[in-house]
Amino acid sequence: MLNDIYQNLDPIAFAAGPFVVRWYGLAYVVGFALAAFIIYAVARRWKIGMNEDNLLTLMVCAIVGVVLGGRLGYVLFYGDGYYFSHPMEILAFNQGGMSFHGGLVGLLAGGAVAAKLTRIPFLTLADLGAIAAPMGLFFGRCANFVNGELWGAPTDWPIGVVFGGAAGMMPRHPSQLYEAVLEGLVIFIVLFALSRKLPPRPQGTFVGAFLVLYGIFRFLIEFVREPDVQLGYLWGGWLTMGQVLSVPLIIGGILVLIYAAKRKLPQQGSREAQQGSRETPAS
């Protein structure tokens, strides 16, 4: 017990009277801000004609999609029927409860709306989002660790962390940090490195790779992550809801990669932005 690591971090970043800012909220703000920067930088490198209006439209659609999708996904996949009996608590975002898989569905739906509004191909927007999303995941998982939530299973490894509270006083895997590294940093490094090649790889390459990598990493980490208490382990006593939801991501990602390899559609921006760039006189 002398070597145990105790998590005593305060989930509140700062407070001024009734105004309270939590690290989890800051993680969302920083994640979306950094995502916007990465998307704009990659789009410029690819020379696909994404202007500031296109970027703002994409980010608004993405934020709405992630928040609504993440919350509804948690209600449907992890609520275990509770919210059907307490429907008003579906809107209680301050009580926590967000699902990555639901957020992903919401993000894709928001991307489809943004594609209509900006006239940029959906798969190009999805690829740009796939490159940027891992950094948001990184900050989000770090915030989960600060909050002392979504902890791992008990362990005797030297890096076991004591979270206290509902997690008890036994050392547990800091699975939040495992996810931050694998789902966040590793996927970002891989996809960003792939994005450096010019001309850029075909539409769908990056979102397909993201789905496969995330699905694999999440499936593996679930073995050392404590399942949600209201669900526990599913069929056979070893499978978790996170693993069940990750399998379709892997299959879907493989199918998208096959589609991208066969169609070889070039990355494209909006026709208006590309036309404007061609009509701009040389300085």
PDB file of C-alpha atoms in Angstrom:
ATOM      1  CA  MET A   1       0.000   0.000   0.000  1.00  0.00           C
ATOM      2  CA  LEU A   2       2.945   2.332   0.427  1.00  0.00           C
ATOM      3  CA  ASN A   3       3.432   2.483  -3.338  1.00  0.00           C
ATOM      4  CA  ASP A   4      -0.203   3.202  -4.147  1.00  0.00           C
ATOM      5  CA  ILE A   5      -0.983   6.333  -6.133  1.00  0.00           C
ATOM      6  CA  TYR A   6      -3.896   8.341  -4.750  1.00  0.00           C
ATOM      7  CA  GLN A   7      -6.008  10.500  -7.066  1.00  0.00           C
ATOM      8  CA  ASN A   8      -6.912  13.622  -5.095  1.00  0.00           C
ATOM      9  CA  LEU A   9      -7.455  16.037  -7.979  1.00  0.00           C
ATOM     10  CA  ASP A  10     -10.230  18.632  -7.774  1.00  0.00           C
ATOM     11  CA  PRO A  11     -12.650  18.403 -10.742  1.00  0.00           C
ATOM     12  CA  ILE A  12     -13.331  22.145 -10.400  1.00  0.00           C
ATOM     13  CA  ALA A  13     -10.783  24.269 -12.259  1.00  0.00           C
ATOM     14  CA  PHE A  14     -11.886  27.538 -10.620  1.00  0.00           C
ATOM     15  CA  ALA A  15     -14.969  29.180  -9.173  1.00  0.00           C
ATOM     16  CA  ALA A  16     -16.140  32.760  -8.743  1.00  0.00           C
ATOM     17  CA  GLY A  17     -19.224  32.874  -6.549  1.00  0.00           C
ATOM     18  CA  PRO A  18     -21.938  30.771  -8.189  1.00  0.00           C
ATOM     19  CA  PHE A  19     -19.907  30.566 -11.411  1.00  0.00           C
ATOM     20  CA  VAL A  20     -18.070  27.231 -11.496  1.00  0.00           C
ATOM     21  CA  VAL A  21     -15.780  25.994 -14.264  1.00  0.00           C
ATOM     22  CA  ARG A  22     -14.916  22.305 -14.322  1.00  0.00           C
ATOM     23  CA  TRP A  23     -11.976  20.633 -16.006  1.00  0.00           C
ATOM     24  CA  TYR A  24     -14.398  18.478 -17.998  1.00  0.00           C
ATOM     25  CA  GLY A  25     -15.998  21.553 -19.546  1.00  0.00           C
ATOM     26  CA  LEU A  26     -12.595  23.057 -20.300  1.00  0.00           C
ATOM     27  CA  ALA A  27     -11.599  19.795 -21.986  1.00  0.00           C
ATOM     28  CA  TYR A  28     -14.491  20.221 -24.412  1.00  0.00           C
ATOM     29  CA  VAL A  29     -13.597  23.855 -25.114  1.00  0.00           C
ATOM     30  CA  VAL A  30      -9.900  23.143 -25.679  1.00  0.00           C
ATOM     31  CA  GLY A  31     -10.667  20.012 -27.680  1.00  0.00           C
ATOM     32  CA  PHE A  32     -13.003  21.784 -30.108  1.00  0.00           C
ATOM     33  CA  ALA A  33     -10.692  24.801 -30.419  1.00  0.00           C
ATOM     34  CA  LEU A  34      -7.698  22.599 -31.208  1.00  0.00           C
ATOM     35  CA  ALA A  35      -9.810  20.531 -33.622  1.00  0.00           C
ATOM     36  CA  ALA A  36     -10.773  23.680 -35.534  1.00  0.00           C
ATOM     37  CA  PHE A  37      -7.096  24.673 -35.815  1.00  0.00           C
ATOM     38  CA  ILE A  38      -6.063  21.218 -37.038  1.00  0.00           C
ATOM     39  CA  ILE A  39      -8.902  21.009 -39.574  1.00  0.00           C
ATOM     40  CA  TYR A  40      -8.086  24.434 -40.998  1.00  0.00           C
ATOM     41  CA  ALA A  41      -4.354  23.685 -41.178  1.00  0.00           C
ATOM     42  CA  VAL A  42      -4.823  20.314 -42.896  1.00  0.00           C
ATOM     43  CA  ALA A  43      -7.400  21.749 -45.311  1.00  0.00           C
ATOM     44  CA  ARG A  44      -4.947  24.466 -46.323  1.00  0.00           C
ATOM     45  CA  ARG A  45      -2.201  21.924 -46.863  1.00  0.00           C
ATOM     46  CA  TRP A  46      -4.540  19.827 -49.006  1.00  0.00           C
ATOM     47  CA  LYS A  47      -5.583  23.014 -50.876  1.00  0.00           C
ATOM     48  CA  ILE A  48      -9.236  22.032 -50.874  1.00  0.00           C
ATOM     49  CA  GLY A  49     -10.678  25.522 -50.503  1.00  0.00           C
ATOM     50  CA  MET A  50     -12.142  25.617 -46.998  1.00  0.00           C
ATOM     51  CA  ASN A  51     -12.751  29.208 -45.884  1.00  0.00           C
ATOM     52  CA  GLU A  52     -13.529  30.575 -42.428  1.00  0.00           C
ATOM     53  CA  ASP A  53     -17.296  30.426 -42.987  1.00  0.00           C
ATOM     54  CA  ASN A  54     -17.070  26.753 -43.951  1.00  0.00           C
ATOM     55  CA  LEU A  55     -14.993  26.045 -40.846  1.00  0.00           C
ATOM     56  CA  LEU A  56     -17.431  27.848 -38.545  1.00  0.00           C
ATOM     57  CA  THR A  57     -20.375  25.975 -40.063  1.00  0.00           C
ATOM     58  CA  LEU A  58     -18.592  22.656 -39.617  1.00  0.00           C
ATOM     59  CA  MET A  59     -17.659  23.334 -36.001  1.00  0.00           C
ATOM     60  CA  VAL A  60     -21.164  24.456 -34.999  1.00  0.00           C
ATOM     61  CA  CYS A  61     -22.667  21.330 -36.565  1.00  0.00           C
ATOM     62  CA  ALA A  62     -19.984  19.169 -34.924  1.00  0.00           C
ATOM     63  CA  ILE A  63     -20.512  20.648 -31.450  1.00  0.00           C
ATOM     64  CA  VAL A  64     -24.282  20.220 -31.594  1.00  0.00           C
ATOM     65  CA  GLY A  65     -23.924  16.693 -32.970  1.00  0.00           C
ATOM     66  CA  VAL A  66     -21.372  15.575 -30.371  1.00  0.00           C
ATOM     67  CA  VAL A  67     -23.265  16.975 -27.376  1.00  0.00           C
ATOM     68  CA  LEU A  68     -26.716  15.729 -28.390  1.00  0.00           C
ATOM     69  CA  GLY A  69     -25.463  12.426 -29.769  1.00  0.00           C
ATOM     70  CA  GLY A  70     -23.212  11.764 -26.801  1.00  0.00           C
ATOM     71  CA  ARG A  71     -26.014  12.383 -24.332  1.00  0.00           C
ATOM     72  CA  LEU A  72     -28.660  10.405 -26.209  1.00  0.00           C
ATOM     73  CA  GLY A  73     -26.186   7.585 -26.752  1.00  0.00           C
ATOM     74  CA  TYR A  74     -25.574   7.357 -23.015  1.00  0.00           C
ATOM     75  CA  VAL A  75     -29.296   7.380 -22.324  1.00  0.00           C
ATOM     76  CA  LEU A  76     -29.969   4.570 -24.802  1.00  0.00           C
ATOM     77  CA  PHE A  77     -26.881   2.392 -24.374  1.00  0.00           C
ATOM     78  CA  TYR A  78     -25.929   2.877 -20.730  1.00  0.00           C
ATOM     79  CA  GLY A  79     -29.066   4.151 -18.988  1.00  0.00           C
ATOM     80  CA  ASP A  80     -30.479   0.642 -18.476  1.00  0.00           C
ATOM     81  CA  GLY A  81     -34.029   2.017 -18.718  1.00  0.00           C
ATOM     82  CA  TYR A  82     -33.555   4.626 -15.972  1.00  0.00           C
ATOM     83  CA  TYR A  83     -34.171   7.632 -18.206  1.00  0.00           C
ATOM     84  CA  PHE A  84     -37.373   6.180 -19.618  1.00  0.00           C
ATOM     85  CA  SER A  85     -38.769   6.438 -16.101  1.00  0.00           C
ATOM     86  CA  HIS A  86     -37.150   9.850 -15.494  1.00  0.00           C
ATOM     87  CA  PRO A  87     -37.308  11.590 -18.916  1.00  0.00           C
ATOM     88  CA  MET A  88     -36.624  15.078 -17.529  1.00  0.00           C
ATOM     89  CA  GLU A  89     -33.187  13.947 -16.389  1.00  0.00           C
ATOM     90  CA  ILE A  90     -32.176  13.319 -19.989  1.00  0.00           C
ATOM     91  CA  LEU A  91     -31.424  17.052 -20.150  1.00  0.00           C
ATOM     92  CA  ALA A  92     -29.471  17.043 -16.868  1.00  0.00           C
ATOM     93  CA  PHE A  93     -26.068  17.449 -18.520  1.00  0.00           C
ATOM     94  CA  ASN A  94     -24.611  18.706 -15.231  1.00  0.00           C
ATOM     95  CA  GLN A  95     -24.997  15.193 -13.795  1.00  0.00           C
ATOM     96  CA  GLY A  96     -22.639  13.727 -16.399  1.00  0.00           C
ATOM     97  CA  GLY A  97     -23.208  10.810 -18.713  1.00  0.00           C
ATOM     98  CA  MET A  98     -21.859  10.993 -22.277  1.00  0.00           C
ATOM     99  CA  SER A  99     -21.261   8.143 -24.712  1.00  0.00           C
ATOM    100  CA  PHE A 100     -18.443   8.246 -27.262  1.00  0.00           C
ATOM    101  CA  HIS A 101     -20.310   5.962 -29.651  1.00  0.00           C
ATOM    102  CA  GLY A 102     -23.414   8.163 -29.469  1.00  0.00           C
ATOM    103  CA  GLY A 103     -21.244  11.243 -29.894  1.00  0.00           C
ATOM    104  CA  LEU A 104     -19.702   9.682 -32.991  1.00  0.00           C
ATOM    105  CA  VAL A 105     -23.124   9.084 -34.540  1.00  0.00           C
ATOM    106  CA  GLY A 106     -24.085  12.669 -33.698  1.00  0.00           C
ATOM    107  CA  LEU A 107     -20.822  13.942 -35.162  1.00  0.00           C
ATOM    108  CA  LEU A 108     -21.417  12.085 -38.436  1.00  0.00           C
ATOM    109  CA  ALA A 109     -24.965  13.435 -38.576  1.00  0.00           C
ATOM    110  CA  GLY A 110     -23.666  16.953 -37.943  1.00  0.00           C
ATOM    111  CA  GLY A 111     -21.038  16.424 -40.639  1.00  0.00           C
ATOM    112  CA  ALA A 112     -23.762  15.450 -43.098  1.00  0.00           C
ATOM    113  CA  VAL A 113     -25.601  18.698 -42.354  1.00  0.00           C
ATOM    114  CA  ALA A 114     -22.359  20.672 -42.705  1.00  0.00           C
ATOM    115  CA  ALA A 115     -21.675  18.970 -46.053  1.00  0.00           C
ATOM    116  CA  LYS A 116     -25.053  20.185 -47.333  1.00  0.00           C
ATOM    117  CA  LEU A 117     -24.479  23.722 -46.097  1.00  0.00           C
ATOM    118  CA  THR A 118     -20.872  24.096 -47.246  1.00  0.00           C
ATOM    119  CA  ARG A 119     -21.111  21.916 -50.397  1.00  0.00           C
ATOM    120  CA  ILE A 120     -17.931  20.142 -49.345  1.00  0.00           C
ATOM    121  CA  PRO A 121     -18.095  16.353 -49.856  1.00  0.00           C
ATOM    122  CA  PHE A 122     -19.154  14.559 -46.696  1.00  0.00           C
ATOM    123  CA  LEU A 123     -16.199  12.155 -46.743  1.00  0.00           C
ATOM    124  CA  THR A 124     -13.727  15.026 -47.019  1.00  0.00           C
ATOM    125  CA  LEU A 125     -15.263  16.646 -43.936  1.00  0.00           C
ATOM    126  CA  ALA A 126     -15.290  13.272 -42.189  1.00  0.00           C
ATOM    127  CA  ASP A 127     -11.609  12.762 -42.980  1.00  0.00           C
ATOM    128  CA  LEU A 128     -10.697  16.191 -41.637  1.00  0.00           C
ATOM    129  CA  GLY A 129     -12.743  15.538 -38.513  1.00  0.00           C
ATOM    130  CA  ALA A 130     -11.132  12.121 -38.041  1.00  0.00           C
ATOM    131  CA  ILE A 131      -7.663  13.690 -38.005  1.00  0.00           C
ATOM    132  CA  ALA A 132      -8.681  16.296 -35.430  1.00  0.00           C
ATOM    133  CA  ALA A 133     -11.005  14.253 -33.184  1.00  0.00           C
ATOM    134  CA  PRO A 134      -8.309  12.249 -31.346  1.00  0.00           C
ATOM    135  CA  MET A 135      -6.992  15.359 -29.616  1.00  0.00           C
ATOM    136  CA  GLY A 136     -10.464  16.042 -28.271  1.00  0.00           C
ATOM    137  CA  LEU A 137     -10.547  12.458 -27.016  1.00  0.00           C
ATOM    138  CA  PHE A 138      -7.174  12.981 -25.348  1.00  0.00           C
ATOM    139  CA  PHE A 139      -8.362  15.970 -23.324  1.00  0.00           C
ATOM    140  CA  GLY A 140     -11.694  14.328 -22.570  1.00  0.00           C
ATOM    141  CA  ARG A 141     -10.073  11.187 -21.149  1.00  0.00           C
ATOM    142  CA  CYS A 142      -7.681  13.278 -19.085  1.00  0.00           C
ATOM    143  CA  ALA A 143     -10.726  15.101 -17.679  1.00  0.00           C
ATOM    144  CA  ASN A 144     -12.307  11.710 -16.853  1.00  0.00           C
ATOM    145  CA  PHE A 145      -9.205  10.933 -14.807  1.00  0.00           C
ATOM    146  CA  VAL A 146      -9.373  14.271 -13.005  1.00  0.00           C
ATOM    147  CA  ASN A 147     -13.050  13.639 -12.236  1.00  0.00           C
ATOM    148  CA  GLY A 148     -12.196  10.203 -10.834  1.00  0.00           C
ATOM    149  CA  GLU A 149     -14.746   8.515 -13.131  1.00  0.00           C
ATOM    150  CA  LEU A 150     -14.715   5.640 -15.630  1.00  0.00           C
ATOM    151  CA  TRP A 151     -11.932   3.995 -13.636  1.00  0.00           C
ATOM    152  CA  GLY A 152     -10.331   0.676 -14.428  1.00  0.00           C
ATOM    153  CA  ALA A 153     -10.581  -2.754 -12.858  1.00  0.00           C
ATOM    154  CA  PRO A 154      -8.616  -3.586  -9.666  1.00  0.00           C
ATOM    155  CA  THR A 155      -4.927  -4.257 -10.298  1.00  0.00           C
ATOM    156  CA  ASP A 156      -1.702  -5.074  -8.502  1.00  0.00           C
ATOM    157  CA  TRP A 157       0.383  -3.268 -11.113  1.00  0.00           C
ATOM    158  CA  PRO A 158       2.754  -0.581  -9.764  1.00  0.00           C
ATOM    159  CA  ILE A 159       0.770   2.087 -11.644  1.00  0.00           C
ATOM    160  CA  GLY A 160      -2.493   1.221  -9.867  1.00  0.00           C
ATOM    161  CA  VAL A 161      -4.407   4.326  -8.748  1.00  0.00           C
ATOM    162  CA  VAL A 162      -6.671   4.628  -5.697  1.00  0.00           C
ATOM    163  CA  PHE A 163      -9.683   6.767  -6.639  1.00  0.00           C
ATOM    164  CA  GLY A 164     -11.650   6.416  -3.406  1.00  0.00           C
ATOM    165  CA  GLY A 165     -15.370   7.113  -3.195  1.00  0.00           C
ATOM    166  CA  ALA A 166     -17.484   4.651  -5.166  1.00  0.00           C
ATOM    167  CA  ALA A 167     -14.295   3.097  -6.575  1.00  0.00           C
ATOM    168  CA  GLY A 168     -13.208   2.002  -3.108  1.00  0.00           C
ATOM    169  CA  MET A 169      -9.683   2.048  -1.749  1.00  0.00           C
ATOM    170  CA  MET A 170      -8.197  -0.730  -3.879  1.00  0.00           C
ATOM    171  CA  PRO A 171      -5.678   0.262  -6.600  1.00  0.00           C
ATOM    172  CA  ARG A 172      -7.235   0.311 -10.068  1.00  0.00           C
ATOM    173  CA  HIS A 173      -6.020   0.599 -13.639  1.00  0.00           C
ATOM    174  CA  PRO A 174      -5.963   4.268 -14.704  1.00  0.00           C
ATOM    175  CA  SER A 175      -7.837   3.202 -17.836  1.00  0.00           C
ATOM    176  CA  GLN A 176      -8.727   6.817 -18.566  1.00  0.00           C
ATOM    177  CA  LEU A 177      -5.035   7.524 -19.198  1.00  0.00           C
ATOM    178  CA  TYR A 178      -4.626   4.367 -21.282  1.00  0.00           C
ATOM    179  CA  GLU A 179      -7.447   5.654 -23.479  1.00  0.00           C
ATOM    180  CA  ALA A 180      -5.987   9.161 -23.579  1.00  0.00           C
ATOM    181  CA  VAL A 181      -2.729   7.784 -24.962  1.00  0.00           C
ATOM    182  CA  LEU A 182      -4.084   5.162 -27.380  1.00  0.00           C
ATOM    183  CA  GLU A 183      -7.379   6.703 -28.533  1.00  0.00           C
ATOM    184  CA  GLY A 184      -5.950  10.206 -28.415  1.00  0.00           C
ATOM    185  CA  LEU A 185      -2.230  10.621 -28.998  1.00  0.00           C
ATOM    186  CA  VAL A 186      -1.470   7.444 -30.939  1.00  0.00           C
ATOM    187  CA  ILE A 187      -4.383   7.762 -33.380  1.00  0.00           C
ATOM    188  CA  PHE A 188      -3.665  11.458 -33.908  1.00  0.00           C
ATOM    189  CA  ILE A 189       0.011  10.839 -34.644  1.00  0.00           C
ATOM    190  CA  VAL A 190      -0.831   8.091 -37.143  1.00  0.00           C
ATOM    191  CA  LEU A 191      -3.525  10.046 -38.982  1.00  0.00           C
ATOM    192  CA  PHE A 192      -1.673  13.362 -38.953  1.00  0.00           C
ATOM    193  CA  ALA A 193       1.433  11.673 -40.349  1.00  0.00           C
ATOM    194  CA  LEU A 194      -0.686  10.116 -43.126  1.00  0.00           C
ATOM    195  CA  SER A 195      -2.207  13.531 -43.878  1.00  0.00           C
ATOM    196  CA  ARG A 196       1.198  15.001 -44.707  1.00  0.00           C
ATOM    197  CA  LYS A 197       1.396  13.143 -48.019  1.00  0.00           C
ATOM    198  CA  LEU A 198       0.483  15.167 -51.112  1.00  0.00           C
ATOM    199  CA  PRO A 199      -1.690  14.730 -53.013  1.00  0.00           C
ATOM    200  CA  PRO A 200      -3.803  13.626 -50.050  1.00  0.00           C
ATOM    201  CA  ARG A 201      -5.078  10.087 -49.823  1.00  0.00           C
ATOM    202  CA  PRO A 202      -8.590   9.414 -51.205  1.00  0.00           C
ATOM    203  CA  GLN A 203     -11.809  10.407 -49.474  1.00  0.00           C
ATOM    204  CA  GLY A 204     -12.697   8.041 -46.637  1.00  0.00           C
ATOM    205  CA  THR A 205      -9.141   6.905 -45.890  1.00  0.00           C
ATOM    206  CA  PHE A 206      -8.809   8.807 -42.640  1.00  0.00           C
ATOM    207  CA  VAL A 207     -12.275   8.244 -41.198  1.00  0.00           C
ATOM    208  CA  GLY A 208     -11.964   4.544 -42.058  1.00  0.00           C
ATOM    209  CA  ALA A 209      -8.590   4.284 -40.334  1.00  0.00           C
ATOM    210  CA  PHE A 210      -9.916   6.194 -37.327  1.00  0.00           C
ATOM    211  CA  LEU A 211     -12.867   3.832 -36.906  1.00  0.00           C
ATOM    212  CA  VAL A 212     -10.663   0.737 -37.117  1.00  0.00           C
ATOM    213  CA  LEU A 213      -8.000   2.038 -34.727  1.00  0.00           C
ATOM    214  CA  TYR A 214     -10.455   3.411 -32.194  1.00  0.00           C
ATOM    215  CA  GLY A 215     -12.540   0.254 -32.259  1.00  0.00           C
ATOM    216  CA  ILE A 216      -9.498  -1.964 -31.673  1.00  0.00           C
ATOM    217  CA  PHE A 217      -8.028   0.201 -28.908  1.00  0.00           C
ATOM    218  CA  ARG A 218     -11.367   0.610 -27.114  1.00  0.00           C
ATOM    219  CA  PHE A 219     -12.121  -3.122 -27.333  1.00  0.00           C
ATOM    220  CA  LEU A 220      -8.744  -3.980 -25.775  1.00  0.00           C
ATOM    221  CA  ILE A 221      -8.867  -1.345 -23.034  1.00  0.00           C
ATOM    222  CA  GLU A 222     -12.307  -2.559 -21.957  1.00  0.00           C
ATOM    223  CA  PHE A 223     -10.598  -5.674 -20.569  1.00  0.00           C
ATOM    224  CA  VAL A 224      -9.000  -3.515 -17.846  1.00  0.00           C
ATOM    225  CA  ARG A 225     -11.816  -0.976 -17.507  1.00  0.00           C
ATOM    226  CA  GLU A 226     -14.592  -1.430 -14.966  1.00  0.00           C
ATOM    227  CA  PRO A 227     -17.953  -1.746 -16.761  1.00  0.00           C
ATOM    228  CA  ASP A 228     -20.767   0.654 -15.911  1.00  0.00           C
ATOM    229  CA  VAL A 229     -22.270  -0.483 -12.618  1.00  0.00           C
ATOM    230  CA  GLN A 230     -25.848  -0.423 -13.918  1.00  0.00           C
ATOM    231  CA  LEU A 231     -24.930  -2.810 -16.755  1.00  0.00           C
ATOM    232  CA  GLY A 232     -22.004  -4.892 -15.521  1.00  0.00           C
ATOM    233  CA  TYR A 233     -20.570  -7.550 -17.803  1.00  0.00           C
ATOM    234  CA  LEU A 234     -22.771  -8.832 -20.601  1.00  0.00           C
ATOM    235  CA  TRP A 235     -23.104 -12.233 -22.265  1.00  0.00           C
ATOM    236  CA  GLY A 236     -20.851 -14.802 -20.669  1.00  0.00           C
ATOM    237  CA  GLY A 237     -19.647 -12.469 -17.940  1.00  0.00           C
ATOM    238  CA  TRP A 238     -16.704 -10.919 -19.794  1.00  0.00           C
ATOM    239  CA  LEU A 239     -18.055  -8.729 -22.595  1.00  0.00           C
ATOM    240  CA  THR A 240     -18.864  -5.051 -21.956  1.00  0.00           C
ATOM    241  CA  MET A 241     -21.197  -2.646 -23.718  1.00  0.00           C
ATOM    242  CA  GLY A 242     -18.140  -0.689 -24.875  1.00  0.00           C
ATOM    243  CA  GLN A 243     -16.832  -3.784 -26.641  1.00  0.00           C
ATOM    244  CA  VAL A 244     -20.212  -4.563 -28.191  1.00  0.00           C
ATOM    245  CA  LEU A 245     -20.417  -1.045 -29.624  1.00  0.00           C
ATOM    246  CA  SER A 246     -16.803  -1.098 -30.830  1.00  0.00           C
ATOM    247  CA  VAL A 247     -17.167  -4.151 -33.081  1.00  0.00           C
ATOM    248  CA  PRO A 248     -19.408  -2.321 -35.612  1.00  0.00           C
ATOM    249  CA  LEU A 249     -16.842   0.501 -35.706  1.00  0.00           C
ATOM    250  CA  ILE A 250     -14.084  -1.905 -36.741  1.00  0.00           C
ATOM    251  CA  ILE A 251     -16.259  -3.546 -39.397  1.00  0.00           C
ATOM    252  CA  GLY A 252     -17.552  -0.196 -40.651  1.00  0.00           C
ATOM    253  CA  GLY A 253     -14.026   1.239 -40.780  1.00  0.00           C
ATOM    254  CA  ILE A 254     -12.779  -1.694 -42.863  1.00  0.00           C
ATOM    255  CA  LEU A 255     -15.677  -1.251 -45.300  1.00  0.00           C
ATOM    256  CA  VAL A 256     -14.955   2.483 -45.596  1.00  0.00           C
ATOM    257  CA  LEU A 257     -11.266   1.766 -46.293  1.00  0.00           C
ATOM    258  CA  ILE A 258     -12.240  -0.713 -49.021  1.00  0.00           C
ATOM    259  CA  TYR A 259     -14.598   1.879 -50.529  1.00  0.00           C
ATOM    260  CA  ALA A 260     -11.868   4.543 -50.429  1.00  0.00           C
ATOM    261  CA  ALA A 261      -9.345   2.229 -52.109  1.00  0.00           C
ATOM    262  CA  LYS A 262     -11.762   1.285 -54.889  1.00  0.00           C
ATOM    263  CA  ARG A 263     -13.277   4.704 -55.637  1.00  0.00           C
ATOM    264  CA  LYS A 264     -10.116   6.791 -55.158  1.00  0.00           C
ATOM    265  CA  LEU A 265     -12.122  10.017 -54.904  1.00  0.00           C
ATOM    266  CA  PRO A 266      -9.833  13.054 -54.464  1.00  0.00           C
ATOM    267  CA  GLN A 267     -10.241  15.306 -51.452  1.00  0.00           C
ATOM    268  CA  GLN A 268     -12.302  18.345 -52.449  1.00  0.00           C
ATOM    269  CA  GLY A 269     -13.504  21.633 -51.025  1.00  0.00           C
ATOM    270  CA  SER A 270     -16.548  23.739 -51.839  1.00  0.00           C
ATOM    271  CA  ARG A 271     -16.904  24.750 -55.477  1.00  0.00           C
ATOM    272  CA  GLU A 272     -17.375  28.410 -54.503  1.00  0.00           C
ATOM    273  CA  ALA A 273     -14.172  28.544 -52.459  1.00  0.00           C
ATOM    274  CA  GLN A 274     -12.157  26.751 -55.126  1.00  0.00           C
ATOM    275  CA  GLN A 275     -13.573  29.004 -57.839  1.00  0.00           C
ATOM    276  CA  GLY A 276     -12.745  32.054 -55.745  1.00  0.00           C
ATOM    277  CA  SER A 277      -9.165  30.932 -55.241  1.00  0.00           C
ATOM    278  CA  ARG A 278      -8.746  30.462 -59.002  1.00  0.00           C
ATOM    279  CA  GLU A 279     -10.153  33.927 -59.736  1.00  0.00           C
ATOM    280  CA  THR A 280      -7.953  35.719 -57.192  1.00  0.00           C
ATOM    281  CA  PRO A 281      -5.305  37.665 -59.122  1.00  0.00           C
ATOM    282  CA  ALA A 282      -1.654  36.999 -58.357  1.00  0.00           C
ATOM    283  CA  SER A 283      -0.002  39.610 -56.150  1.00  0.00           C
TER     284      SER A 283
END
